[in-house]
Amino acid sequence: MKFSIIVPVYNTAKYLPECIESILSQENVDFECLLIDDGSTDGKSSELCDEFASKDMRVKAFHIPNSGVAEARNFGIRKSSTDSDYLIFIDSDDFLISDRALESIEHLLMESYADVLIYNFKEYDSKGLEDKSNNFNRESIKGVTYNEVLNNLISSGRVTHLIWDKVIKRQIVIENELFFLKVERLEDSELFGRVIKYAKSYDYCEEFLYAYRKRKGSMTTEAITISKINDYQEIFNRVDIEGEEIADKLSRRNFYSYSAYPYLAALGISEFFFDKKKIKKENRKIRDFSYLLKYSDDPRVKNVSLVYRIFGKKVTTFLLKVAAKHRNFIVK
């Protein structure tokens, strides 16, 4: 079994060595590490990519004009070896916690050969590692259909809207052309929503394998532009189309249930749109997709859906704005 680990790199020289070394320390597993330098300008990140590639044959360094994380990941997918079985995405400022992380993943996949495996992660900041995952027993998803497995994982809050806590079968991605949409936000959510449409088996790793580096940043200091609002609208237009193409009722419910949480994030984030004359009109477009709140299998959606039914749109979007301001959404 072989893994292709795709790492988009942009001006992260401070963290990149720890990231790459955590990958290269993996034991007893066949893998390649693809470093996609997305036009770094810090004078060091590009050099580090080449340096690691020159020292270890498992590392391949590529340099592309700055195009954003979505295009960098897409480049990595296309460059991944045809004999690779699974794709893993790691952000260049994050790292693997254990030197046996890939071995743990391989052990489970040799048993299940699942299309998708989800693993646990911890947040990392100045205070160290903090557990942000829910407890979930892998045994509870054995012997049931893939739709039931996915619904159990969603209902337990274990299907995040991130791409770096998942292992995805390369064949599914390539055959169905599942590439990242070039948008300014929610690209992880949008991509994995389409993976759900095609994946027919899931597995879960209870171990904590990944460290997500929580870096400083405030939603209120980032301008929410009209292009970002349009991105949200495009994403949920796609959800409409993709959902209608799913014939099986439980499969469609799982797809909508997964899409409901990023919809909440879009509602909250869009409240920071600085052009107040246009905010009502543009937000109205996003609110057209409020039907997603009916699919409240995700416990986070269930609470907001209840508020929405009782207090309406205005109160709900205000509370979502507060949540976004305090960084309670980890959605990419």
Short mmCIF file of N, CA and C in Angstrom, two decimals, residues 172 176-181 189-200 233-259 289 291-292 295:
data_model
loop_
_atom_site.label_atom_id
_atom_site.label_comp_id
_atom_site.label_asym_id
_atom_site.label_seq_id
_atom_site.Cartn_x
_atom_site.Cartn_y
_atom_site.Cartn_z
N ILE A 172 -10.71 7.06 -6.65
CA ILE A 172 -11.98 7.79 -6.64
C ILE A 172 -11.77 9.23 -7.09
N ASN A 176 -13.16 10.34 -10.95
CA ASN A 176 -14.31 11.26 -10.92
C ASN A 176 -13.90 12.72 -11.00
N GLU A 177 -12.59 12.95 -11.26
CA GLU A 177 -12.05 14.30 -11.42
C GLU A 177 -12.46 15.20 -10.23
N LEU A 178 -12.16 14.72 -9.04
CA LEU A 178 -12.53 15.44 -7.83
C LEU A 178 -11.39 16.38 -7.42
N PHE A 179 -11.35 17.51 -8.08
CA PHE A 179 -10.33 18.51 -7.80
C PHE A 179 -10.92 19.66 -7.00
N PHE A 180 -10.06 20.37 -6.28
CA PHE A 180 -10.50 21.48 -5.44
C PHE A 180 -11.00 22.64 -6.30
N LEU A 181 -12.10 23.21 -5.89
CA LEU A 181 -12.64 24.39 -6.54
C LEU A 181 -11.83 25.60 -6.09
N SER A 189 -14.48 21.86 2.35
CA SER A 189 -15.86 21.38 2.49
C SER A 189 -16.46 21.02 1.14
N GLU A 190 -16.24 21.89 0.17
CA GLU A 190 -16.83 21.67 -1.15
C GLU A 190 -16.27 20.40 -1.78
N LEU A 191 -14.97 20.19 -1.66
CA LEU A 191 -14.35 19.01 -2.25
C LEU A 191 -14.84 17.74 -1.58
N PHE A 192 -14.85 17.71 -0.25
CA PHE A 192 -15.23 16.47 0.42
C PHE A 192 -16.72 16.17 0.25
N GLY A 193 -17.54 17.21 0.05
CA GLY A 193 -18.94 16.97 -0.26
C GLY A 193 -19.08 16.13 -1.52
N ARG A 194 -18.24 16.40 -2.52
CA ARG A 194 -18.28 15.61 -3.75
C ARG A 194 -17.68 14.22 -3.56
N VAL A 195 -16.70 14.11 -2.65
CA VAL A 195 -16.17 12.79 -2.33
C VAL A 195 -17.28 11.91 -1.76
N ILE A 196 -18.10 12.49 -0.89
CA ILE A 196 -19.21 11.75 -0.29
C ILE A 196 -20.11 11.15 -1.36
N LYS A 197 -20.27 11.86 -2.44
CA LYS A 197 -21.16 11.40 -3.52
C LYS A 197 -20.68 10.08 -4.13
N TYR A 198 -19.35 9.86 -4.10
CA TYR A 198 -18.80 8.69 -4.78
C TYR A 198 -18.25 7.61 -3.84
N ALA A 199 -17.90 7.97 -2.62
CA ALA A 199 -17.31 7.00 -1.69
C ALA A 199 -18.35 5.97 -1.25
N LYS A 200 -17.95 4.72 -1.22
CA LYS A 200 -18.85 3.63 -0.87
C LYS A 200 -18.42 2.87 0.39
N GLN A 233 -22.08 31.47 -2.88
CA GLN A 233 -23.26 31.20 -3.69
C GLN A 233 -22.96 30.10 -4.71
N GLU A 234 -21.79 30.15 -5.33
CA GLU A 234 -21.43 29.13 -6.31
C GLU A 234 -21.36 27.76 -5.66
N ILE A 235 -20.77 27.70 -4.46
CA ILE A 235 -20.63 26.42 -3.76
C ILE A 235 -22.00 25.81 -3.49
N PHE A 236 -22.93 26.62 -2.99
CA PHE A 236 -24.23 26.06 -2.63
C PHE A 236 -25.13 25.85 -3.84
N ASN A 237 -24.87 26.55 -4.92
CA ASN A 237 -25.52 26.19 -6.18
C ASN A 237 -25.09 24.79 -6.61
N ARG A 238 -23.81 24.51 -6.42
CA ARG A 238 -23.30 23.18 -6.74
C ARG A 238 -23.91 22.12 -5.82
N VAL A 239 -24.08 22.46 -4.55
CA VAL A 239 -24.73 21.53 -3.61
C VAL A 239 -26.13 21.18 -4.11
N ASP A 240 -26.86 22.19 -4.58
CA ASP A 240 -28.19 21.97 -5.16
C ASP A 240 -28.13 20.94 -6.28
N ILE A 241 -27.21 21.16 -7.20
CA ILE A 241 -27.10 20.30 -8.38
C ILE A 241 -26.65 18.89 -8.01
N GLU A 242 -25.59 18.82 -7.21
CA GLU A 242 -25.05 17.51 -6.81
C GLU A 242 -26.08 16.72 -6.02
N GLY A 243 -26.80 17.39 -5.12
CA GLY A 243 -27.79 16.71 -4.31
C GLY A 243 -28.91 16.09 -5.12
N GLU A 244 -29.36 16.80 -6.14
CA GLU A 244 -30.43 16.30 -7.00
C GLU A 244 -30.00 15.07 -7.78
N GLU A 245 -28.70 14.92 -7.99
CA GLU A 245 -28.20 13.78 -8.77
C GLU A 245 -28.05 12.51 -7.93
N ILE A 246 -28.24 12.61 -6.62
CA ILE A 246 -28.10 11.45 -5.74
C ILE A 246 -29.47 10.80 -5.57
N ALA A 247 -29.62 9.60 -6.06
CA ALA A 247 -30.92 8.94 -6.07
C ALA A 247 -31.29 8.35 -4.71
N ASP A 248 -30.33 7.72 -4.05
CA ASP A 248 -30.61 7.07 -2.77
C ASP A 248 -30.92 8.11 -1.69
N LYS A 249 -32.02 7.90 -0.96
CA LYS A 249 -32.50 8.90 0.00
C LYS A 249 -31.51 9.14 1.15
N LEU A 250 -30.96 8.06 1.71
CA LEU A 250 -30.04 8.23 2.83
C LEU A 250 -28.73 8.85 2.35
N SER A 251 -28.29 8.49 1.15
CA SER A 251 -27.09 9.10 0.59
C SER A 251 -27.29 10.59 0.41
N ARG A 252 -28.47 10.97 -0.09
CA ARG A 252 -28.75 12.39 -0.29
C ARG A 252 -28.84 13.11 1.05
N ARG A 253 -29.43 12.46 2.04
CA ARG A 253 -29.52 13.08 3.38
C ARG A 253 -28.12 13.30 3.96
N ASN A 254 -27.26 12.30 3.82
CA ASN A 254 -25.90 12.45 4.32
C ASN A 254 -25.18 13.61 3.63
N PHE A 255 -25.38 13.73 2.33
CA PHE A 255 -24.75 14.80 1.56
C PHE A 255 -25.23 16.17 2.03
N TYR A 256 -26.53 16.32 2.20
CA TYR A 256 -27.08 17.60 2.67
C TYR A 256 -26.70 17.87 4.13
N SER A 257 -26.68 16.81 4.95
CA SER A 257 -26.31 16.98 6.35
C SER A 257 -24.87 17.46 6.47
N TYR A 258 -24.00 16.92 5.62
CA TYR A 258 -22.61 17.37 5.62
C TYR A 258 -22.52 18.82 5.15
N SER A 259 -23.31 19.20 4.16
CA SER A 259 -23.24 20.54 3.57
C SER A 259 -23.86 21.60 4.46
N PHE A 289 -30.58 29.10 0.55
CA PHE A 289 -30.23 27.69 0.76
C PHE A 289 -30.53 27.24 2.19
N TYR A 291 -32.85 25.70 3.33
CA TYR A 291 -33.44 24.36 3.41
C TYR A 291 -32.45 23.35 3.98
N LEU A 292 -31.14 23.65 3.87
CA LEU A 292 -30.12 22.73 4.38
C LEU A 292 -30.23 22.55 5.89
N TYR A 295 -31.64 19.44 7.48
CA TYR A 295 -30.82 18.23 7.58
C TYR A 295 -29.84 18.41 8.74
#
